[in-house]
């Protein structure tokens, strides 16, 4: 009886921690081809993005088994996106830090200057090697 | 997130199982086992296989001692790509420091704080 | 008693390690240590400015700090007796070897005792790590220069 109780509790806990697989862009969805490109890649099941003038940061969610090739997938998607929108600079990555930073920005609803500052900070963070 | 914890548990456990087999079946001492595993991690990075493993397993691949061999080789290769053959020597400890530095620093601090016990460690 | 008889007697008396149980214990202990490391990594990514790539450094440093406390209080000895390779293979085993050597040789002084003996086990790890990194990188660089493989 006790074992069943604990298993049910564990199950509840696990379902509560499931990833939300949404596909949102911030501030607005004025890059319609982006969703197309990302959906055409079956390894990607969700993404969150930020558009700030010419910088676009996209954090993609890759399926666990495909994570061995996550760098190659990110590079391929970057190339595809740059072909569709040649005047914008894309940064596509699977990194959890980008996802959480994007969620923070979306929650705080930053605009213009603060948004640009945050985007610059995130870009320099992601370029670090050590 | 939960799947990250599970994969790090499994991959980390597997590295330790390899170490245990080396110690029990091949009768290697701990020093021999760890040295073998470091060389193993270094060779894996030579084939470009260790970084994808870190992408997959997270801490399950960065905590075992094999990641030490990987980061030494990774630094050497990254520097050799930029500066040619001499980069093999100059680049080795560029991305590797926290393990050794932390061990030395906390070793001396630990020696300062703690007393020696009569039983072996 | 002849040598062969004596050897047989010794063979019978020495406790044989039960391989499967040891493997299971090593898997559990090693996996637990790495899972704790993963949680620490998530902590550093969330609350500090580390990315997934750079968070391995503070994680390893934190784990060695924890090992210092465990080694000094004698708890790590119990974990290593149970876990075998599960406690020696992760970086915590490396840290434990360095820290316990430092504590043990403190009585001989800091320069000669600690400084001279701190790398008793860790030394071979570092030496062979550097050597293998050198040869692997050398071979790969030469192969790239010839044109057999690409970076």
Coordinates of C-alpha atoms in Angstrom, one line a residue:
Chain A
X1 CA 0.0 0.0 0.0
X2 CA 2.8 2.4 0.9
X3 CA 4.7 1.5 -2.2
X4 CA 1.7 2.3 -4.4
X5 CA 1.3 5.7 -2.7
X6 CA 5.0 6.6 -3.3
X7 CA 4.8 5.5 -6.9
X8 CA 1.7 7.6 -7.5
X9 CA 3.4 10.6 -5.8
X10 CA 6.5 10.1 -8.0
X11 CA 4.4 9.9 -11.1
X12 CA 2.6 13.2 -10.2
X13 CA 5.9 14.9 -9.6
X14 CA 7.3 13.7 -12.9
X15 CA 4.2 14.9 -14.9
X16 CA 4.4 18.2 -13.1
X17 CA 8.0 18.7 -14.3
X18 CA 7.2 17.9 -18.0
X19 CA 8.6 20.4 -20.5
X20 CA 6.1 22.9 -22.0
X21 CA 6.5 22.5 -25.7
X22 CA 5.4 25.8 -27.0
X23 CA 6.5 27.8 -29.9
X24 CA 6.5 31.5 -29.2
X25 CA 8.3 34.5 -30.5
X26 CA 8.7 37.8 -28.7
X27 CA 7.7 40.6 -29.2
X28 CA 5.6 39.6 -32.2
X29 CA 5.4 37.0 -34.8
X30 CA 6.6 39.0 -37.8
X31 CA 8.9 36.2 -39.1
X32 CA 6.4 33.6 -40.3
X33 CA 8.9 31.6 -42.2
X34 CA 10.8 30.9 -39.0
X35 CA 8.1 28.6 -37.7
X36 CA 8.1 26.8 -41.0
X37 CA 11.8 26.2 -41.0
X38 CA 11.8 25.0 -37.4
X39 CA 8.8 22.7 -37.9
X40 CA 10.4 21.1 -40.9
X41 CA 13.1 19.8 -38.7
X42 CA 11.7 16.8 -36.9
X43 CA 14.4 16.8 -34.2
X44 CA 13.0 20.1 -32.9
X45 CA 9.8 20.0 -30.9
X46 CA 9.6 23.5 -29.6
X47 CA 11.3 26.8 -29.6
X48 CA 11.3 30.3 -28.0
X49 CA 12.7 33.3 -29.8
X50 CA 13.4 37.0 -29.3
X51 CA 13.5 39.5 -32.1
X52 CA 15.3 42.8 -31.5
X53 CA 15.8 44.9 -34.7
X54 CA 18.3 42.7 -36.6
X55 CA 19.3 40.2 -33.9
X56 CA 17.2 37.1 -33.6
X57 CA 17.9 34.7 -30.7
X58 CA 16.2 31.3 -31.0
X59 CA 16.3 28.7 -28.3
X60 CA 15.3 25.3 -29.7
X61 CA 14.2 22.2 -27.8
X62 CA 15.8 19.1 -29.4
X63 CA 14.6 15.6 -28.7
X64 CA 16.8 13.8 -26.2
X65 CA 18.1 11.1 -28.7
X66 CA 19.1 13.8 -31.2
X67 CA 21.1 15.7 -28.7
X68 CA 24.3 14.0 -29.8
X69 CA 24.1 16.1 -33.0
X70 CA 22.7 19.3 -31.4
X71 CA 25.5 21.5 -32.6
X72 CA 25.1 20.3 -36.2
X73 CA 21.3 20.7 -36.1
X74 CA 21.7 24.3 -34.7
X75 CA 24.2 25.2 -37.5
X76 CA 21.9 23.7 -40.2
X77 CA 18.9 25.7 -38.9
X78 CA 21.0 28.9 -38.7
X79 CA 22.0 28.5 -42.3
X80 CA 18.4 27.8 -43.4
X81 CA 17.2 30.9 -41.5
X82 CA 19.9 33.1 -42.9
X83 CA 18.9 32.1 -46.4
X84 CA 15.3 33.1 -45.7
X85 CA 16.1 36.3 -44.0
X86 CA 19.5 37.5 -45.2
X87 CA 19.4 40.9 -43.4
X88 CA 19.0 39.4 -39.9
X89 CA 21.6 37.9 -37.6
X90 CA 20.5 34.6 -36.1
X91 CA 21.8 32.8 -33.0
X92 CA 20.3 29.3 -32.7
X93 CA 21.2 27.1 -29.8
X94 CA 19.9 24.3 -27.6
X95 CA 21.4 25.8 -24.5
X96 CA 19.2 25.9 -21.5
X97 CA 20.6 29.2 -20.4
X98 CA 19.2 30.9 -23.5
X99 CA 15.8 29.3 -22.9
X100 CA 15.6 30.6 -19.3
X101 CA 16.9 34.0 -20.3
X102 CA 14.3 34.3 -23.0
X103 CA 11.6 33.3 -20.5
X104 CA 12.8 35.9 -18.1
X105 CA 12.7 38.6 -20.8
X106 CA 9.2 37.5 -21.9
X107 CA 7.9 37.6 -18.3
X108 CA 9.4 41.0 -17.7
X109 CA 8.2 42.3 -21.1
X110 CA 11.3 44.4 -21.7
X111 CA 11.2 47.0 -24.5
X112 CA 13.7 48.8 -26.8
X113 CA 16.8 49.8 -24.8
X114 CA 16.6 47.3 -22.0
X115 CA 15.7 44.6 -24.6
X116 CA 18.8 45.5 -26.7
X117 CA 21.0 45.5 -23.6
X118 CA 19.8 42.0 -22.5
X119 CA 20.2 40.6 -26.0
X120 CA 23.7 41.9 -26.2
X121 CA 24.6 40.4 -22.8
X122 CA 23.1 37.0 -23.8
X123 CA 25.0 37.0 -27.1
X124 CA 28.4 37.7 -25.4
X125 CA 27.6 35.0 -22.8
X126 CA 26.9 32.4 -25.5
X127 CA 30.2 33.1 -27.2
X128 CA 32.3 32.2 -24.2
X129 CA 34.4 29.1 -24.4
X130 CA 35.3 28.4 -20.8
Chain B
X1 CA 14.8 18.5 -16.9
X2 CA 14.0 15.1 -15.4
X3 CA 15.3 13.4 -18.5
X4 CA 18.6 15.3 -18.0
X5 CA 18.9 13.8 -14.5
X6 CA 18.2 10.3 -15.7
X7 CA 20.7 10.5 -18.6
X8 CA 23.4 11.9 -16.3
X9 CA 22.7 9.1 -13.8
X10 CA 23.0 6.4 -16.4
X11 CA 26.0 7.7 -18.3
X12 CA 27.9 8.6 -15.1
X13 CA 27.0 5.2 -13.7
X14 CA 28.3 3.5 -16.8
X15 CA 31.7 5.2 -16.6
X16 CA 32.0 4.0 -13.0
X17 CA 31.0 0.5 -14.1
X18 CA 33.8 0.6 -16.7
X19 CA 36.2 1.6 -13.9
X20 CA 34.9 -1.1 -11.6
X21 CA 35.4 -3.8 -14.3
X22 CA 39.0 -2.5 -14.8
X23 CA 39.6 -2.8 -11.1
X24 CA 38.0 -6.2 -10.4
X25 CA 38.4 -8.2 -13.6
X26 CA 41.7 -6.8 -14.8
X27 CA 43.0 -6.3 -11.3
X28 CA 44.2 -2.7 -11.9
X29 CA 45.0 -0.4 -9.0
X30 CA 42.9 2.8 -8.6
X31 CA 45.8 4.8 -10.0
X32 CA 46.1 2.5 -13.1
X33 CA 42.3 2.6 -13.6
X34 CA 42.0 6.4 -13.4
X35 CA 45.0 6.9 -15.7
X36 CA 43.4 4.4 -18.2
X37 CA 40.1 6.3 -18.1
X38 CA 41.8 9.6 -18.6
X39 CA 43.5 8.3 -21.7
X40 CA 40.2 6.8 -22.8
X41 CA 38.5 10.2 -22.5
X42 CA 41.3 11.8 -24.4
X43 CA 41.1 9.3 -27.3
X44 CA 37.3 9.7 -27.5
X45 CA 37.8 13.4 -27.9
X46 CA 40.4 12.8 -30.6
X47 CA 37.6 11.0 -32.6
X48 CA 35.2 13.9 -31.8
X49 CA 32.9 11.7 -29.7
X50 CA 33.2 13.1 -26.3
X51 CA 31.7 16.6 -26.9
X52 CA 28.4 15.0 -28.3
X53 CA 28.4 12.8 -25.2
X54 CA 28.5 15.9 -23.0
X55 CA 25.6 17.4 -25.0
X56 CA 23.6 14.3 -24.4
X57 CA 24.4 13.5 -20.8
X58 CA 25.5 16.8 -19.2
X59 CA 27.1 16.2 -15.8
X60 CA 27.1 12.5 -16.5
X61 CA 30.0 13.1 -18.9
X62 CA 31.7 16.1 -17.2
X63 CA 32.0 14.8 -13.7
X64 CA 33.9 11.5 -14.3
X65 CA 37.6 11.7 -14.6
X66 CA 37.4 11.0 -18.3
X67 CA 36.3 14.6 -18.9
X68 CA 39.7 15.7 -17.7
X69 CA 41.3 13.8 -20.6
X70 CA 38.7 15.3 -22.9
X71 CA 39.2 18.9 -21.9
X72 CA 43.0 18.6 -22.1
X73 CA 42.8 17.2 -25.6
X74 CA 40.0 19.7 -26.6
X75 CA 42.2 22.6 -25.6
X76 CA 45.2 21.2 -27.4
X77 CA 43.1 20.6 -30.6
X78 CA 41.4 24.0 -30.5
X79 CA 44.8 25.8 -30.2
X80 CA 46.4 23.6 -32.9
X81 CA 43.6 24.6 -35.2
X82 CA 44.4 28.2 -34.7
X83 CA 48.2 28.2 -34.4
X84 CA 49.4 25.0 -36.0
X85 CA 51.5 22.3 -34.4
X86 CA 52.8 24.4 -31.5
X87 CA 49.3 24.9 -30.3
X88 CA 49.3 21.2 -29.2
X89 CA 51.5 22.2 -26.3
X90 CA 50.3 25.7 -25.6
X91 CA 46.6 25.0 -25.6
X92 CA 46.3 22.1 -23.2
X93 CA 45.5 23.8 -20.0
X94 CA 43.6 26.7 -21.5
X95 CA 40.1 25.2 -20.9
X96 CA 41.1 22.9 -18.0
X97 CA 41.7 24.3 -14.6
X98 CA 38.9 24.0 -12.2
X99 CA 39.5 20.3 -11.3
X100 CA 43.2 20.6 -10.4
X101 CA 43.0 24.1 -8.9
X102 CA 40.0 23.2 -6.8
X103 CA 41.7 20.0 -5.6
X104 CA 44.9 21.8 -4.6
X105 CA 43.2 24.7 -3.0
X106 CA 40.7 22.7 -1.0
X107 CA 43.4 20.1 -0.2
X108 CA 45.5 22.7 1.6
X109 CA 42.5 24.3 3.2
X110 CA 41.3 20.9 4.3
X111 CA 44.7 20.1 5.7
X112 CA 44.5 23.3 7.6
X113 CA 41.0 22.7 9.1
X114 CA 40.9 19.0 9.6
X115 CA 42.9 16.7 11.8
X116 CA 44.4 13.5 10.7
X117 CA 42.5 10.4 11.6
X118 CA 44.0 7.1 12.7
X119 CA 42.3 5.0 10.0
X120 CA 43.2 5.3 6.4
X121 CA 41.2 7.4 4.0
Chain C
X1 CA 54.1 -27.3 3.0
X2 CA 54.8 -27.0 -0.7
X3 CA 54.5 -23.8 -2.6
X4 CA 51.5 -25.1 -4.6
X5 CA 49.6 -26.2 -1.5
X6 CA 50.3 -22.8 0.2
X7 CA 49.1 -20.9 -2.9
X8 CA 45.9 -23.0 -2.9
X9 CA 45.4 -22.2 0.7
X10 CA 45.9 -18.5 0.2
X11 CA 43.6 -18.6 -2.8
X12 CA 40.9 -20.2 -0.7
X13 CA 41.2 -17.7 2.2
X14 CA 41.3 -14.4 0.3
X15 CA 37.8 -12.9 -0.1
X16 CA 36.8 -12.9 -3.7
X17 CA 35.1 -9.8 -4.9
X18 CA 31.6 -10.6 -6.2
X19 CA 31.8 -8.9 -9.6
X20 CA 28.2 -8.3 -10.3
X21 CA 27.3 -6.8 -6.9
X22 CA 30.3 -4.5 -7.1
X23 CA 29.3 -3.3 -10.6
X24 CA 25.8 -2.6 -9.3
X25 CA 27.1 -0.7 -6.3
X26 CA 29.5 1.3 -8.5
X27 CA 26.7 2.1 -11.0
X28 CA 24.4 3.4 -8.2
X29 CA 27.1 5.5 -6.3
X30 CA 28.6 6.9 -9.5
X31 CA 25.2 7.7 -11.0
X32 CA 24.1 9.4 -7.8
X33 CA 27.2 11.6 -7.7
X34 CA 26.7 12.6 -11.3
X35 CA 23.1 13.4 -10.7
X36 CA 24.0 15.6 -7.8
X37 CA 26.5 17.3 -10.1
X38 CA 23.7 17.8 -12.7
X39 CA 21.5 19.5 -10.1
X40 CA 24.4 21.7 -9.1
X41 CA 24.9 22.5 -12.8
X42 CA 21.3 23.5 -13.2
X43 CA 21.7 25.7 -10.1
X44 CA 24.6 27.5 -11.6
X45 CA 22.9 28.0 -15.0
X46 CA 19.8 29.3 -13.4
X47 CA 21.1 31.8 -10.8
X48 CA 24.5 32.8 -12.3
X49 CA 25.6 33.8 -15.7
X50 CA 26.9 30.4 -16.9
X51 CA 25.8 28.6 -20.0
X52 CA 25.5 24.8 -20.4
X53 CA 29.1 24.8 -21.8
X54 CA 30.7 26.9 -19.1
X55 CA 28.8 25.6 -16.1
X56 CA 31.0 22.5 -15.8
X57 CA 33.8 24.5 -14.2
X58 CA 32.0 25.8 -11.1
X59 CA 30.2 22.5 -10.8
X60 CA 33.5 20.6 -10.5
X61 CA 34.9 23.2 -8.1
X62 CA 31.8 22.9 -5.9
X63 CA 31.9 19.1 -5.9
X64 CA 35.6 19.2 -4.8
X65 CA 34.6 21.6 -2.0
X66 CA 31.9 19.1 -0.9
X67 CA 34.4 16.3 -1.0
X68 CA 36.8 18.3 1.2
X69 CA 34.1 18.3 3.9
X70 CA 33.3 14.6 3.4
X71 CA 37.0 13.6 3.5
X72 CA 37.8 15.7 6.5
X73 CA 35.0 14.2 8.5
X74 CA 35.8 10.7 7.4
X75 CA 32.4 10.2 5.6
X76 CA 34.0 9.7 2.2
X77 CA 35.8 6.6 3.4
X78 CA 32.5 4.9 4.1
X79 CA 31.1 5.9 0.7
X80 CA 34.2 4.6 -1.1
X81 CA 34.1 1.3 0.8
X82 CA 30.5 0.8 -0.4
X83 CA 30.9 2.3 -3.9
X84 CA 34.3 1.2 -5.0
X85 CA 34.9 2.6 -8.4
X86 CA 31.7 4.6 -8.1
X87 CA 33.4 6.9 -5.7
X88 CA 36.9 6.8 -7.3
X89 CA 36.0 7.5 -11.0
X90 CA 34.2 10.8 -10.6
X91 CA 36.2 13.9 -10.0
X92 CA 35.2 13.5 -6.3
X93 CA 37.6 10.5 -6.2
X94 CA 40.4 12.7 -7.6
X95 CA 39.6 15.4 -5.1
X96 CA 39.5 12.9 -2.2
X97 CA 42.9 11.5 -3.1
X98 CA 44.5 14.9 -3.2
X99 CA 42.8 16.2 0.0
X100 CA 43.4 13.1 2.0
X101 CA 47.1 13.1 1.0
X102 CA 47.3 16.7 2.1
X103 CA 45.6 16.0 5.5
X104 CA 47.8 13.0 6.1
X105 CA 51.1 14.7 5.4
X106 CA 50.4 18.0 7.2
X107 CA 52.5 16.9 10.1
X108 CA 55.6 16.9 7.9
X109 CA 55.1 20.6 7.2
X110 CA 53.4 22.5 4.4
X111 CA 56.3 22.7 1.9
X112 CA 57.8 19.3 2.1
X113 CA 54.9 17.3 3.6
X114 CA 51.9 18.7 1.8
X115 CA 53.7 20.2 -1.2
X116 CA 55.8 17.1 -1.8
X117 CA 53.1 14.5 -1.3
X118 CA 49.8 16.0 -2.5
X119 CA 50.0 14.4 -5.9
X120 CA 50.6 10.8 -4.9
X121 CA 47.6 9.5 -6.8
X122 CA 46.7 12.5 -8.7
X123 CA 50.1 12.8 -10.3
X124 CA 49.7 9.8 -12.5
X125 CA 46.3 11.1 -13.7
X126 CA 47.7 14.4 -14.7
X127 CA 50.8 13.0 -16.3
X128 CA 49.0 10.5 -18.4
X129 CA 46.2 13.0 -19.2
X130 CA 48.7 15.5 -20.6
X131 CA 50.7 12.8 -22.4
X132 CA 47.7 11.2 -24.1
X133 CA 46.3 14.7 -25.0
X134 CA 49.6 15.5 -26.5
X135 CA 49.8 12.4 -28.7
X136 CA 46.2 12.4 -29.7
X137 CA 46.3 16.1 -30.7
X138 CA 49.7 15.6 -32.4
X139 CA 48.4 12.7 -34.5
X140 CA 45.1 14.4 -35.3
X141 CA 46.9 17.6 -36.4
X142 CA 49.3 15.7 -38.6
X143 CA 46.4 13.9 -40.2
X144 CA 44.6 17.2 -40.8
X145 CA 47.7 18.7 -42.3
X146 CA 48.1 15.7 -44.7
X147 CA 44.4 16.0 -45.5
X148 CA 43.1 12.7 -44.3
X149 CA 40.6 14.1 -41.8
X150 CA 39.1 17.5 -41.3
X151 CA 38.7 19.4 -38.0

